[in-house]
Amino acid sequence: MLEEVAAMAATFLLLTVMVQVATAMTARSATDAAVAAATRRAALPETDLALEEARLKETITAIVPGATAVTVDIQLRAEAVVGLVHIEWTPPGPVLVPIDISVTAEVPLAVAP
């Protein structure tokens, strides 16, 4: 009887970890797509970087449920635009540990022909 309870507890813990890893991969993928899109928009001429940062932060909080501390930074460099996002993400279910997700995207500046 005790072995069965221990096996059930171990199975539950393993399933919890598997679900959290799968949802973390989904959250990472969604964040990566959002950062890439925002960085491409920011690379266009005469783009307001502050507006793009606010838009990116709003997008990430909408598409990544459980994102608590969202830090967004879009930097204009000499030949490129770099988008940086750091998220502290709380997975669904029992929280074993909060997960940190960091994403970076770099896009060359768009110039008129």
mmCIF file of N, CA and C in Angstrom:
data_model
loop_
_atom_site.group_PDB
_atom_site.id
_atom_site.type_symbol
_atom_site.label_atom_id
_atom_site.label_comp_id
_atom_site.label_asym_id
_atom_site.label_seq_id
_atom_site.Cartn_x
_atom_site.Cartn_y
_atom_site.Cartn_z
ATOM 1 N N MET A 1 0.818 -1.194 0.000
ATOM 2 C CA MET A 1 0.000 0.000 0.000
ATOM 3 C C MET A 1 0.869 1.268 0.000
ATOM 4 N N LEU A 2 1.894 1.279 0.830
ATOM 5 C CA LEU A 2 2.767 2.444 0.912
ATOM 6 C C LEU A 2 3.527 2.659 -0.393
ATOM 7 N N GLU A 3 3.920 1.568 -1.043
ATOM 8 C CA GLU A 3 4.629 1.684 -2.314
ATOM 9 C C GLU A 3 3.732 2.283 -3.392
ATOM 10 N N GLU A 4 2.441 1.926 -3.363
ATOM 11 C CA GLU A 4 1.501 2.467 -4.344
ATOM 12 C C GLU A 4 1.317 3.969 -4.162
ATOM 13 N N VAL A 5 1.226 4.407 -2.930
ATOM 14 C CA VAL A 5 1.080 5.838 -2.653
ATOM 15 C C VAL A 5 2.339 6.587 -3.090
ATOM 16 N N ALA A 6 3.497 6.028 -2.811
ATOM 17 C CA ALA A 6 4.751 6.662 -3.224
ATOM 18 C C ALA A 6 4.855 6.707 -4.747
ATOM 19 N N ALA A 7 4.426 5.650 -5.421
ATOM 20 C CA ALA A 7 4.463 5.632 -6.883
ATOM 21 C C ALA A 7 3.499 6.663 -7.455
ATOM 22 N N MET A 8 2.319 6.809 -6.854
ATOM 23 C CA MET A 8 1.357 7.815 -7.317
ATOM 24 C C MET A 8 1.902 9.224 -7.105
ATOM 25 N N ALA A 9 2.542 9.458 -5.967
ATOM 26 C CA ALA A 9 3.118 10.780 -5.693
ATOM 27 C C ALA A 9 4.247 11.087 -6.673
ATOM 28 N N ALA A 10 5.083 10.105 -6.948
ATOM 29 C CA ALA A 10 6.178 10.309 -7.900
ATOM 30 C C ALA A 10 5.632 10.563 -9.303
ATOM 31 N N THR A 11 4.577 9.845 -9.682
ATOM 32 C CA THR A 11 3.955 10.054 -10.992
ATOM 33 C C THR A 11 3.359 11.446 -11.087
ATOM 34 N N PHE A 12 2.673 11.891 -10.041
ATOM 35 C CA PHE A 12 2.093 13.235 -10.029
ATOM 36 C C PHE A 12 3.183 14.294 -10.165
ATOM 37 N N LEU A 13 4.267 14.132 -9.429
ATOM 38 C CA LEU A 13 5.363 15.093 -9.500
ATOM 39 C C LEU A 13 5.990 15.104 -10.892
ATOM 40 N N LEU A 14 6.172 13.941 -11.493
ATOM 41 C CA LEU A 14 6.731 13.859 -12.836
ATOM 42 C C LEU A 14 5.805 14.520 -13.856
ATOM 43 N N LEU A 15 4.508 14.273 -13.754
ATOM 44 C CA LEU A 15 3.548 14.910 -14.657
ATOM 45 C C LEU A 15 3.538 16.419 -14.479
ATOM 46 N N THR A 16 3.640 16.886 -13.247
ATOM 47 C CA THR A 16 3.681 18.324 -12.982
ATOM 48 C C THR A 16 4.890 18.962 -13.648
ATOM 49 N N VAL A 17 6.037 18.330 -13.517
ATOM 50 C CA VAL A 17 7.255 18.856 -14.137
ATOM 51 C C VAL A 17 7.133 18.837 -15.657
ATOM 52 N N MET A 18 6.567 17.777 -16.218
ATOM 53 C CA MET A 18 6.409 17.695 -17.673
ATOM 54 C C MET A 18 5.484 18.790 -18.194
ATOM 55 N N VAL A 19 4.385 19.041 -17.493
ATOM 56 C CA VAL A 19 3.453 20.094 -17.909
ATOM 57 C C VAL A 19 4.121 21.457 -17.813
ATOM 58 N N GLN A 20 4.882 21.692 -16.741
ATOM 59 C CA GLN A 20 5.549 22.978 -16.592
ATOM 60 C C GLN A 20 6.620 23.182 -17.658
ATOM 61 N N VAL A 21 7.340 22.153 -18.019
ATOM 62 C CA VAL A 21 8.351 22.279 -19.077
ATOM 63 C C VAL A 21 7.679 22.553 -20.416
ATOM 64 N N ALA A 22 6.590 21.852 -20.700
ATOM 65 C CA ALA A 22 5.883 22.064 -21.969
ATOM 66 C C ALA A 22 5.303 23.472 -22.051
ATOM 67 N N THR A 23 4.704 23.955 -20.983
ATOM 68 C CA THR A 23 4.144 25.311 -21.015
ATOM 69 C C THR A 23 5.246 26.365 -21.008
ATOM 70 N N ALA A 24 6.381 26.072 -20.396
ATOM 71 C CA ALA A 24 7.508 27.010 -20.452
ATOM 72 C C ALA A 24 8.035 27.122 -21.874
ATOM 73 N N MET A 25 8.071 26.018 -22.595
ATOM 74 C CA MET A 25 8.514 26.058 -23.989
ATOM 75 C C MET A 25 7.531 26.861 -24.837
ATOM 76 N N THR A 26 6.242 26.713 -24.564
ATOM 77 C CA THR A 26 5.230 27.477 -25.295
ATOM 78 C C THR A 26 5.344 28.962 -24.976
ATOM 79 N N ALA A 27 5.538 29.297 -23.699
ATOM 80 C CA ALA A 27 5.698 30.705 -23.304
ATOM 81 C C ALA A 27 6.948 31.303 -23.937
ATOM 82 N N ARG A 28 8.021 30.541 -23.988
ATOM 83 C CA ARG A 28 9.270 31.012 -24.599
ATOM 84 C C ARG A 28 9.084 31.255 -26.093
ATOM 85 N N SER A 29 8.387 30.350 -26.755
ATOM 86 C CA SER A 29 8.148 30.480 -28.189
ATOM 87 C C SER A 29 7.272 31.693 -28.496
ATOM 88 N N ALA A 30 6.223 31.902 -27.706
ATOM 89 C CA ALA A 30 5.344 33.059 -27.911
ATOM 90 C C ALA A 30 6.099 34.359 -27.664
ATOM 91 N N THR A 31 6.943 34.380 -26.642
ATOM 92 C CA THR A 31 7.744 35.568 -26.350
ATOM 93 C C THR A 31 8.727 35.844 -27.479
ATOM 94 N N ASP A 32 9.344 34.804 -27.994
ATOM 95 C CA ASP A 32 10.294 34.956 -29.092
ATOM 96 C C ASP A 32 9.623 35.560 -30.325
ATOM 97 N N ALA A 33 8.432 35.090 -30.656
ATOM 98 C CA ALA A 33 7.710 35.623 -31.819
ATOM 99 C C ALA A 33 7.330 37.086 -31.609
ATOM 100 N N ALA A 34 6.888 37.430 -30.403
ATOM 101 C CA ALA A 34 6.493 38.818 -30.121
ATOM 102 C C ALA A 34 7.690 39.761 -30.177
ATOM 103 N N VAL A 35 8.822 39.339 -29.638
ATOM 104 C CA VAL A 35 10.020 40.182 -29.649
ATOM 105 C C VAL A 35 10.537 40.362 -31.076
ATOM 106 N N ALA A 36 10.526 39.304 -31.860
ATOM 107 C CA ALA A 36 10.982 39.410 -33.252
ATOM 108 C C ALA A 36 10.101 40.375 -34.044
ATOM 109 N N ALA A 37 8.789 40.287 -33.853
ATOM 110 C CA ALA A 37 7.873 41.177 -34.580
ATOM 111 C C ALA A 37 8.066 42.630 -34.157
ATOM 112 N N ALA A 38 8.189 42.876 -32.862
ATOM 113 C CA ALA A 38 8.376 44.248 -32.376
ATOM 114 C C ALA A 38 9.706 44.823 -32.845
ATOM 115 N N THR A 39 10.737 44.005 -32.884
ATOM 116 C CA THR A 39 12.044 44.478 -33.337
ATOM 117 C C THR A 39 12.015 44.808 -34.827
ATOM 118 N N ARG A 40 11.317 43.995 -35.610
ATOM 119 C CA ARG A 40 11.181 44.305 -37.044
ATOM 120 C C ARG A 40 10.425 45.619 -37.247
ATOM 121 N N ARG A 41 9.359 45.840 -36.464
ATOM 122 C CA ARG A 41 8.617 47.108 -36.579
ATOM 123 C C ARG A 41 9.488 48.284 -36.168
ATOM 124 N N ALA A 42 10.305 48.100 -35.132
ATOM 125 C CA ALA A 42 11.155 49.188 -34.641
ATOM 126 C C ALA A 42 12.277 49.521 -35.616
ATOM 127 N N ALA A 43 12.606 48.604 -36.518
ATOM 128 C CA ALA A 43 13.687 48.848 -37.479
ATOM 129 C C ALA A 43 13.253 49.745 -38.629
ATOM 130 N N LEU A 44 11.965 50.008 -38.746
ATOM 131 C CA LEU A 44 11.477 50.874 -39.821
ATOM 132 C C LEU A 44 11.821 52.329 -39.523
ATOM 133 N N PRO A 45 12.009 53.144 -40.554
ATOM 134 C CA PRO A 45 12.341 54.556 -40.327
ATOM 135 C C PRO A 45 11.222 55.283 -39.571
ATOM 136 N N GLU A 46 11.628 56.223 -38.737
ATOM 137 C CA GLU A 46 10.725 57.106 -37.989
ATOM 138 C C GLU A 46 9.773 56.353 -37.058
ATOM 139 N N THR A 47 10.226 55.250 -36.483
ATOM 140 C CA THR A 47 9.413 54.501 -35.534
ATOM 141 C C THR A 47 9.663 55.031 -34.128
ATOM 142 N N ASP A 48 8.590 55.173 -33.357
ATOM 143 C CA ASP A 48 8.683 55.614 -31.967
ATOM 144 C C ASP A 48 9.028 54.394 -31.103
ATOM 145 N N LEU A 49 10.268 54.338 -30.601
ATOM 146 C CA LEU A 49 10.717 53.177 -29.833
ATOM 147 C C LEU A 49 9.958 53.020 -28.521
ATOM 148 N N ALA A 50 9.608 54.128 -27.872
ATOM 149 C CA ALA A 50 8.859 54.043 -26.615
ATOM 150 C C ALA A 50 7.484 53.425 -26.848
ATOM 151 N N LEU A 51 6.853 53.790 -27.948
ATOM 152 C CA LEU A 51 5.549 53.218 -28.283
ATOM 153 C C LEU A 51 5.679 51.724 -28.578
ATOM 154 N N GLU A 52 6.726 51.332 -29.286
ATOM 155 C CA GLU A 52 6.944 49.912 -29.577
ATOM 156 C C GLU A 52 7.241 49.119 -28.306
ATOM 157 N N GLU A 53 7.989 49.719 -27.367
ATOM 158 C CA GLU A 53 8.253 49.039 -26.096
ATOM 159 C C GLU A 53 6.962 48.814 -25.329
ATOM 160 N N ALA A 54 6.114 49.850 -25.256
ATOM 161 C CA ALA A 54 4.836 49.719 -24.549
ATOM 162 C C ALA A 54 3.948 48.679 -25.224
ATOM 163 N N ARG A 55 3.939 48.688 -26.540
ATOM 164 C CA ARG A 55 3.137 47.728 -27.297
ATOM 165 C C ARG A 55 3.645 46.305 -27.076
ATOM 166 N N LEU A 56 4.959 46.125 -27.050
ATOM 167 C CA LEU A 56 5.540 44.803 -26.822
ATOM 168 C C LEU A 56 5.216 44.294 -25.421
ATOM 169 N N LYS A 57 5.327 45.167 -24.436
ATOM 170 C CA LYS A 57 5.016 44.761 -23.061
ATOM 171 C C LYS A 57 3.554 44.348 -22.935
ATOM 172 N N GLU A 58 2.677 45.108 -23.560
ATOM 173 C CA GLU A 58 1.246 44.785 -23.542
ATOM 174 C C GLU A 58 0.982 43.454 -24.248
ATOM 175 N N THR A 59 1.651 43.225 -25.356
ATOM 176 C CA THR A 59 1.483 41.974 -26.100
ATOM 177 C C THR A 59 1.941 40.781 -25.281
ATOM 178 N N ILE A 60 3.084 40.918 -24.629
ATOM 179 C CA ILE A 60 3.620 39.796 -23.858
ATOM 180 C C ILE A 60 2.730 39.469 -22.667
ATOM 181 N N THR A 61 2.233 40.476 -21.978
ATOM 182 C CA THR A 61 1.342 40.187 -20.852
ATOM 183 C C THR A 61 0.039 39.548 -21.326
ATOM 184 N N ALA A 62 -0.354 39.807 -22.572
ATOM 185 C CA ALA A 62 -1.580 39.204 -23.104
ATOM 186 C C ALA A 62 -1.364 37.764 -23.572
ATOM 187 N N ILE A 63 -0.223 37.471 -24.196
ATOM 188 C CA ILE A 63 -0.034 36.141 -24.784
ATOM 189 C C ILE A 63 0.702 35.159 -23.885
ATOM 190 N N VAL A 64 1.293 35.643 -22.793
ATOM 191 C CA VAL A 64 2.010 34.748 -21.881
ATOM 192 C C VAL A 64 1.356 34.840 -20.503
ATOM 193 N N PRO A 65 0.319 34.031 -20.259
ATOM 194 C CA PRO A 65 -0.312 34.074 -18.947
ATOM 195 C C PRO A 65 0.668 33.632 -17.866
ATOM 196 N N GLY A 66 0.671 34.327 -16.772
ATOM 197 C CA GLY A 66 1.585 34.011 -15.685
ATOM 198 C C GLY A 66 2.858 34.834 -15.701
ATOM 199 N N ALA A 67 3.023 35.703 -16.709
ATOM 200 C CA ALA A 67 4.202 36.575 -16.762
ATOM 201 C C ALA A 67 4.025 37.671 -15.720
ATOM 202 N N THR A 68 4.919 37.737 -14.752
ATOM 203 C CA THR A 68 4.765 38.713 -13.672
ATOM 204 C C THR A 68 5.661 39.925 -13.870
ATOM 205 N N ALA A 69 6.944 39.745 -13.872
ATOM 206 C CA ALA A 69 7.867 40.873 -14.012
ATOM 207 C C ALA A 69 8.358 40.919 -15.454
ATOM 208 N N VAL A 70 7.756 41.790 -16.261
ATOM 209 C CA VAL A 70 8.121 41.897 -17.675
ATOM 210 C C VAL A 70 9.000 43.127 -17.858
ATOM 211 N N THR A 71 10.227 42.924 -18.326
ATOM 212 C CA THR A 71 11.150 44.014 -18.616
ATOM 213 C C THR A 71 11.401 44.036 -20.118
ATOM 214 N N VAL A 72 11.130 45.184 -20.743
ATOM 215 C CA VAL A 72 11.252 45.320 -22.192
ATOM 216 C C VAL A 72 12.230 46.446 -22.495
ATOM 217 N N ASP A 73 13.129 46.204 -23.448
ATOM 218 C CA ASP A 73 14.069 47.238 -23.870
ATOM 219 C C ASP A 73 14.327 47.073 -25.362
ATOM 220 N N ILE A 74 14.054 48.123 -26.126
ATOM 221 C CA ILE A 74 14.368 48.131 -27.551
ATOM 222 C C ILE A 74 15.420 49.207 -27.765
ATOM 223 N N GLN A 75 16.589 48.792 -28.257
ATOM 224 C CA GLN A 75 17.720 49.700 -28.413
ATOM 225 C C GLN A 75 18.016 49.944 -29.885
ATOM 226 N N LEU A 76 18.244 51.196 -30.207
ATOM 227 C CA LEU A 76 18.641 51.580 -31.561
ATOM 228 C C LEU A 76 20.160 51.684 -31.581
ATOM 229 N N ARG A 77 20.798 50.869 -32.397
ATOM 230 C CA ARG A 77 22.252 50.892 -32.525
ATOM 231 C C ARG A 77 22.621 51.438 -33.893
ATOM 232 N N ALA A 78 23.896 51.480 -34.200
ATOM 233 C CA ALA A 78 24.364 52.107 -35.443
ATOM 234 C C ALA A 78 23.771 51.459 -36.694
ATOM 235 N N GLU A 79 23.736 50.146 -36.741
ATOM 236 C CA GLU A 79 23.260 49.467 -37.944
ATOM 237 C C GLU A 79 22.106 48.511 -37.690
ATOM 238 N N ALA A 80 21.634 48.440 -36.452
ATOM 239 C CA ALA A 80 20.590 47.464 -36.141
ATOM 240 C C ALA A 80 19.731 47.944 -34.975
ATOM 241 N N VAL A 81 18.625 47.264 -34.808
ATOM 242 C CA VAL A 81 17.752 47.461 -33.650
ATOM 243 C C VAL A 81 17.772 46.154 -32.866
ATOM 244 N N VAL A 82 17.920 46.259 -31.546
ATOM 245 C CA VAL A 82 17.979 45.078 -30.694
ATOM 246 C C VAL A 82 16.812 45.132 -29.715
ATOM 247 N N GLY A 83 16.044 44.053 -29.677
ATOM 248 C CA GLY A 83 14.944 43.936 -28.725
ATOM 249 C C GLY A 83 15.315 42.952 -27.632
ATOM 250 N N LEU A 84 15.174 43.383 -26.383
ATOM 251 C CA LEU A 84 15.510 42.544 -25.232
ATOM 252 C C LEU A 84 14.286 42.444 -24.322
ATOM 253 N N VAL A 85 13.943 41.230 -23.916
ATOM 254 C CA VAL A 85 12.819 41.022 -23.005
ATOM 255 C C VAL A 85 13.242 40.024 -21.946
ATOM 256 N N HIS A 86 12.892 40.333 -20.710
ATOM 257 C CA HIS A 86 13.123 39.411 -19.596
ATOM 258 C C HIS A 86 11.802 39.261 -18.852
ATOM 259 N N ILE A 87 11.402 38.017 -18.631
ATOM 260 C CA ILE A 87 10.130 37.726 -17.969
ATOM 261 C C ILE A 87 10.385 36.806 -16.790
ATOM 262 N N GLU A 88 9.753 37.105 -15.674
ATOM 263 C CA GLU A 88 9.667 36.126 -14.598
ATOM 264 C C GLU A 88 8.303 35.482 -14.758
ATOM 265 N N TRP A 89 8.297 34.194 -15.033
ATOM 266 C CA TRP A 89 7.071 33.498 -15.393
ATOM 267 C C TRP A 89 6.714 32.476 -14.331
ATOM 268 N N THR A 90 5.462 32.494 -13.906
ATOM 269 C CA THR A 90 4.960 31.534 -12.941
ATOM 270 C C THR A 90 4.132 30.507 -13.699
ATOM 271 N N PRO A 91 4.549 29.253 -13.708
ATOM 272 C CA PRO A 91 3.825 28.241 -14.475
ATOM 273 C C PRO A 91 2.477 27.908 -13.844
ATOM 274 N N PRO A 92 1.574 27.312 -14.635
ATOM 275 C CA PRO A 92 0.287 26.915 -14.070
ATOM 276 C C PRO A 92 0.459 25.740 -13.113
ATOM 277 N N GLY A 93 -0.476 25.604 -12.221
ATOM 278 C CA GLY A 93 -0.417 24.498 -11.269
ATOM 279 C C GLY A 93 0.460 24.843 -10.089
ATOM 280 N N PRO A 94 0.907 23.822 -9.373
ATOM 281 C CA PRO A 94 1.778 24.079 -8.230
ATOM 282 C C PRO A 94 3.101 24.684 -8.691
ATOM 283 N N VAL A 95 3.493 25.749 -8.047
ATOM 284 C CA VAL A 95 4.707 26.459 -8.453
ATOM 285 C C VAL A 95 5.902 25.831 -7.744
ATOM 286 N N LEU A 96 6.711 25.131 -8.535
ATOM 287 C CA LEU A 96 7.929 24.563 -7.971
ATOM 288 C C LEU A 96 8.992 25.647 -7.876
ATOM 289 N N VAL A 97 9.219 26.332 -8.968
ATOM 290 C CA VAL A 97 10.115 27.489 -9.009
ATOM 291 C C VAL A 97 9.626 28.424 -10.100
ATOM 292 N N PRO A 98 9.705 29.739 -9.883
ATOM 293 C CA PRO A 98 9.412 30.644 -10.992
ATOM 294 C C PRO A 98 10.507 30.508 -12.051
ATOM 295 N N ILE A 99 10.127 30.665 -13.296
ATOM 296 C CA ILE A 99 11.052 30.466 -14.404
ATOM 297 C C ILE A 99 11.374 31.816 -15.029
ATOM 298 N N ASP A 100 12.657 32.077 -15.265
ATOM 299 C CA ASP A 100 13.087 33.299 -15.943
ATOM 300 C C ASP A 100 13.236 33.007 -17.431
ATOM 301 N N ILE A 101 12.596 33.847 -18.249
ATOM 302 C CA ILE A 101 12.681 33.716 -19.700
ATOM 303 C C ILE A 101 13.307 34.997 -20.233
ATOM 304 N N SER A 102 14.396 34.863 -20.972
ATOM 305 C CA SER A 102 15.050 36.007 -21.602
ATOM 306 C C SER A 102 15.121 35.775 -23.104
ATOM 307 N N VAL A 103 14.733 36.799 -23.863
ATOM 308 C CA VAL A 103 14.716 36.690 -25.320
ATOM 309 C C VAL A 103 15.379 37.927 -25.904
ATOM 310 N N THR A 104 16.203 37.726 -26.920
ATOM 311 C CA THR A 104 16.853 38.819 -27.633
ATOM 312 C C THR A 104 16.631 38.633 -29.130
ATOM 313 N N ALA A 105 16.347 39.731 -29.813
ATOM 314 C CA ALA A 105 16.220 39.705 -31.275
ATOM 315 C C ALA A 105 16.961 40.909 -31.834
ATOM 316 N N GLU A 106 17.633 40.704 -32.946
ATOM 317 C CA GLU A 106 18.366 41.797 -33.598
ATOM 318 C C GLU A 106 17.984 41.838 -35.072
ATOM 319 N N VAL A 107 17.648 43.048 -35.539
ATOM 320 C CA VAL A 107 17.220 43.240 -36.925
ATOM 321 C C VAL A 107 17.987 44.426 -37.497
ATOM 322 N N PRO A 108 18.521 44.306 -38.720
ATOM 323 C CA PRO A 108 19.199 45.459 -39.324
ATOM 324 C C PRO A 108 18.207 46.581 -39.604
ATOM 325 N N LEU A 109 18.690 47.809 -39.524
ATOM 326 C CA LEU A 109 17.831 48.961 -39.794
ATOM 327 C C LEU A 109 17.352 48.948 -41.239
ATOM 328 N N ALA A 110 16.111 49.328 -41.432
ATOM 329 C CA ALA A 110 15.565 49.458 -42.782
ATOM 330 C C ALA A 110 15.903 50.851 -43.293
ATOM 331 N N VAL A 111 16.428 50.915 -44.483
ATOM 332 C CA VAL A 111 16.784 52.207 -45.077
ATOM 333 C C VAL A 111 16.067 52.354 -46.408
ATOM 334 N N ALA A 112 15.807 53.574 -46.772
ATOM 335 C CA ALA A 112 15.147 53.837 -48.050
ATOM 336 C C ALA A 112 16.092 53.501 -49.199
ATOM 337 N N PRO A 113 15.573 52.979 -50.300
ATOM 338 C CA PRO A 113 16.440 52.625 -51.435
ATOM 339 C C PRO A 113 17.008 53.843 -52.117
#
